[in-house]
Amino acid sequence: EPEVTQTPSHQVTQMGQEVILRCVPISNHLYFYWYRQILGQKVEFLVSFYNNEISEKSEIFDDQFSVERPDGSNFTLKIRSTKLEDSAMYFCASTNGIGDTIYFGEGSWLTVV
Amino acid sequence: SQQGEEDPQALSIQEGENATMNCSYKTSINNLQWYRQNSGRGLVHLILIRSNEREKHSGRLRVTLDTSKKSSSLLITASRAADTASYFCATDNQGGKLIFGQGTELSVKP
């Protein structure tokens, strides 16, 4: 069964450093998302991406965050200058169409120290 | 406003018993999706139920949706120890953005 893959699975970074989280969505999907889950809390929407542009973003997704689809397969989330409170599990997700099943990857654990 | 709030927050049952988890939401939805998460792992999709559907089945899973009460339930029949996980409902009310609840932690004891 096709799946969303994410790398790295774990990353520890110093506060203030830039981090790039990578995702390969399911190949025929058109809509891509990033969510995050702070330990012990609910999963929160960050951003949705379609047709090479952001379609919606949450209040969490401030100027420190950016997304990119650099080629036909990868979808990345960049955090420019990490803060302690960015420590969380970051999930990439994709779907073929609005209202269809949204598939999630295994997540990338980010720890900012 | 809060969407997709699950009840109970934690549920402990014996293997073989049925587990029922409930989810309530506040605004209109296009669909509601249930996910499972093993500790520290990814979100595994279980079932999607659309706003014009009332019930769906998948193996040992049964999901109901009552749009008049803005609620959904997930029933796992004949539970197994491997069903131990957190279960989340997530509502899709526009544009494919999912809003998750806090989840129900299910523990199935052998």
XYZ file of C-alpha atoms in Angstrom:
223
model
C 0.000 0.000 0.000
C 1.397 3.443 -0.894
C 2.516 5.484 2.061
C 3.749 8.903 3.059
C 7.395 8.752 4.073
C 9.181 11.229 6.296
C 12.797 11.888 7.172
C 14.434 12.184 9.583
C 12.526 10.135 12.120
C 14.304 11.959 14.956
C 16.288 15.160 15.058
C 17.871 17.029 17.928
C 18.867 20.598 17.200
C 20.221 23.595 19.043
C 17.895 26.520 19.636
C 18.271 29.064 16.854
C 19.342 26.521 14.252
C 17.497 25.920 11.007
C 15.764 22.591 10.494
C 14.372 21.022 7.341
C 11.927 18.154 7.623
C 11.349 16.142 4.493
C 8.374 14.252 3.194
C 7.553 12.184 0.153
C 3.765 12.222 -0.238
C 1.866 9.438 -1.973
C 2.740 9.726 -5.646
C -0.596 10.602 -7.250
C -1.744 12.907 -4.461
C -2.281 16.599 -5.084
C -2.840 18.118 -1.647
C -0.143 18.178 1.007
C -0.188 19.115 4.667
C 1.973 19.557 7.721
C 0.620 18.983 11.207
C 2.360 18.899 14.536
C 1.741 17.223 17.893
C 3.392 18.555 21.003
C 3.928 15.748 23.501
C 0.683 14.907 25.256
C -1.379 17.343 23.205
C -3.697 17.111 20.227
C -2.580 17.073 16.615
C -2.628 20.625 15.203
C -2.884 21.783 11.609
C 0.019 23.898 10.354
C -0.345 24.369 6.621
C -1.927 23.013 3.467
C -0.335 23.167 0.020
C -1.824 22.715 -3.412
C -0.738 23.585 -6.925
C 2.631 24.830 -5.683
C 1.283 27.316 -3.227
C 0.023 27.519 0.321
C -3.768 27.229 0.387
C -4.233 27.702 4.109
C -2.075 28.168 7.189
C -2.710 28.315 10.899
C -1.629 30.939 13.423
C 1.200 28.609 14.434
C 2.679 28.831 10.936
C 4.422 32.178 11.346
C 7.326 33.701 9.424
C 9.733 31.172 10.934
C 8.059 28.402 8.964
C 8.103 27.778 5.249
C 7.165 24.935 2.928
C 8.448 23.976 -0.458
C 7.928 21.370 -3.117
C 11.375 21.494 -4.708
C 10.708 18.724 -7.218
C 7.959 16.351 -8.258
C 8.190 14.132 -5.210
C 9.460 15.947 -2.112
C 7.598 18.302 0.212
C 9.615 20.054 2.898
C 8.961 22.035 6.048
C 11.651 24.491 7.090
C 11.878 26.095 10.500
C 14.250 29.019 10.157
C 15.348 29.625 13.737
C 14.097 26.945 16.092
C 12.733 27.686 19.548
C 12.303 25.340 22.497
C 8.549 25.362 21.960
C 9.010 23.972 18.430
C 9.823 20.611 20.017
C 7.111 18.290 18.724
C 6.281 15.463 16.364
C 5.751 16.859 12.880
C 3.488 14.924 10.552
C 3.292 15.211 6.810
C 0.037 14.182 5.139
C -1.386 13.968 1.666
C -4.632 13.305 -0.150
C -5.816 12.880 -3.700
C -8.733 15.252 -3.356
C -10.614 17.522 -1.007
C -12.909 15.414 1.150
C -10.938 12.204 0.554
C -8.943 10.160 3.040
C -5.913 12.011 4.346
C -2.893 9.768 4.843
C -0.218 10.589 7.378
C 3.428 9.680 7.592
C 5.188 8.220 10.617
C 6.275 11.649 11.756
C 9.545 13.396 12.541
C 10.365 13.923 16.201
C 12.042 17.290 16.625
C 13.723 18.113 19.909
C 15.087 21.631 20.342
C 17.648 21.995 23.138
C -14.189 26.483 18.909
C -13.225 22.958 19.815
C -13.909 20.237 17.280
C -13.670 16.500 17.557
C -13.675 16.071 21.311
C -13.432 12.415 22.297
C -15.023 10.703 25.216
C -13.863 8.921 27.307
C -10.300 10.213 27.581
C -9.138 6.777 28.696
C -10.706 3.340 28.450
C -9.421 0.078 29.876
C -11.025 -3.225 28.887
C -10.287 -6.939 28.742
C -9.417 -8.729 25.545
C -12.549 -9.899 23.790
C -14.708 -7.053 25.054
C -16.055 -4.294 22.834
C -14.718 -0.750 23.046
C -16.814 2.295 22.222
C -15.347 5.751 21.794
C -17.382 8.867 21.159
C -16.578 12.095 19.408
C -18.480 15.377 19.415
C -17.970 18.410 17.254
C -19.439 21.870 16.927
C -19.567 23.021 13.302
C -20.854 21.430 10.112
C -18.546 18.947 8.458
C -17.818 17.381 5.066
C -16.553 14.195 6.648
C -15.142 12.762 9.834
C -12.094 10.511 9.936
C -10.902 8.185 12.678
C -7.211 7.511 13.259
C -5.174 5.263 15.520
C -1.818 6.202 16.996
C 0.468 3.780 18.765
C 2.687 5.493 21.310
C 5.152 7.809 19.592
C 4.203 6.580 16.136
C 2.331 7.890 13.131
C -1.382 8.296 12.553
C -2.980 5.296 10.909
C -6.196 5.977 9.053
C -9.096 3.749 10.100
C -12.333 4.968 8.540
C -13.739 8.021 6.773
C -17.458 8.675 7.098
C -19.086 11.375 4.993
C -21.712 13.784 6.260
C -24.442 12.015 4.260
C -23.584 8.599 5.722
C -24.858 7.211 8.988
C -22.803 4.070 9.495
C -19.714 2.394 8.064
C -17.990 -0.885 8.782
C -14.442 -2.069 8.272
C -13.555 -5.447 9.712
C -14.038 -5.220 13.487
C -14.628 -1.467 13.312
C -18.013 0.208 13.138
C -18.397 3.968 12.903
C -21.633 5.883 13.223
C -22.330 9.519 12.498
C -25.259 11.576 13.762
C -25.070 15.008 12.162
C -28.136 16.225 14.053
C -26.304 15.629 17.339
C -22.894 16.457 15.851
C -21.456 13.245 17.171
C -19.750 10.080 16.005
C -18.820 6.826 17.642
C -16.170 4.212 16.951
C -16.890 0.670 18.061
C -14.146 -1.948 18.111
C -15.608 -5.404 18.547
C -13.805 -8.394 20.088
C -10.847 -6.248 21.082
C -7.294 -7.572 21.107
C -4.212 -6.500 23.039
C -2.854 -5.153 19.727
C -5.728 -2.631 19.642
C -4.074 -0.792 22.541
C -3.448 2.708 21.188
C -4.821 6.243 21.150
C -7.795 6.841 18.888
C -8.577 10.226 17.399
C -11.476 11.612 15.479
C -10.776 14.447 13.080
C -13.329 16.603 11.339
C -12.922 17.965 7.843
C -15.189 20.956 7.473
C -13.505 22.721 4.591
C -10.543 22.469 2.317
C -9.266 19.188 3.674
C -7.955 20.741 6.886
C -8.497 18.260 9.711
C -9.264 19.357 13.245
C -8.366 16.713 15.809
C -9.679 15.990 19.255
C -7.605 15.059 22.279
C -8.115 11.370 21.660
C -9.129 8.333 23.664
C -6.388 6.151 25.149
C -7.524 2.560 24.843
C -5.849 -0.140 26.880
C -6.787 -3.746 26.135
C -5.557 -6.170 28.766
C -4.801 -9.766 27.749
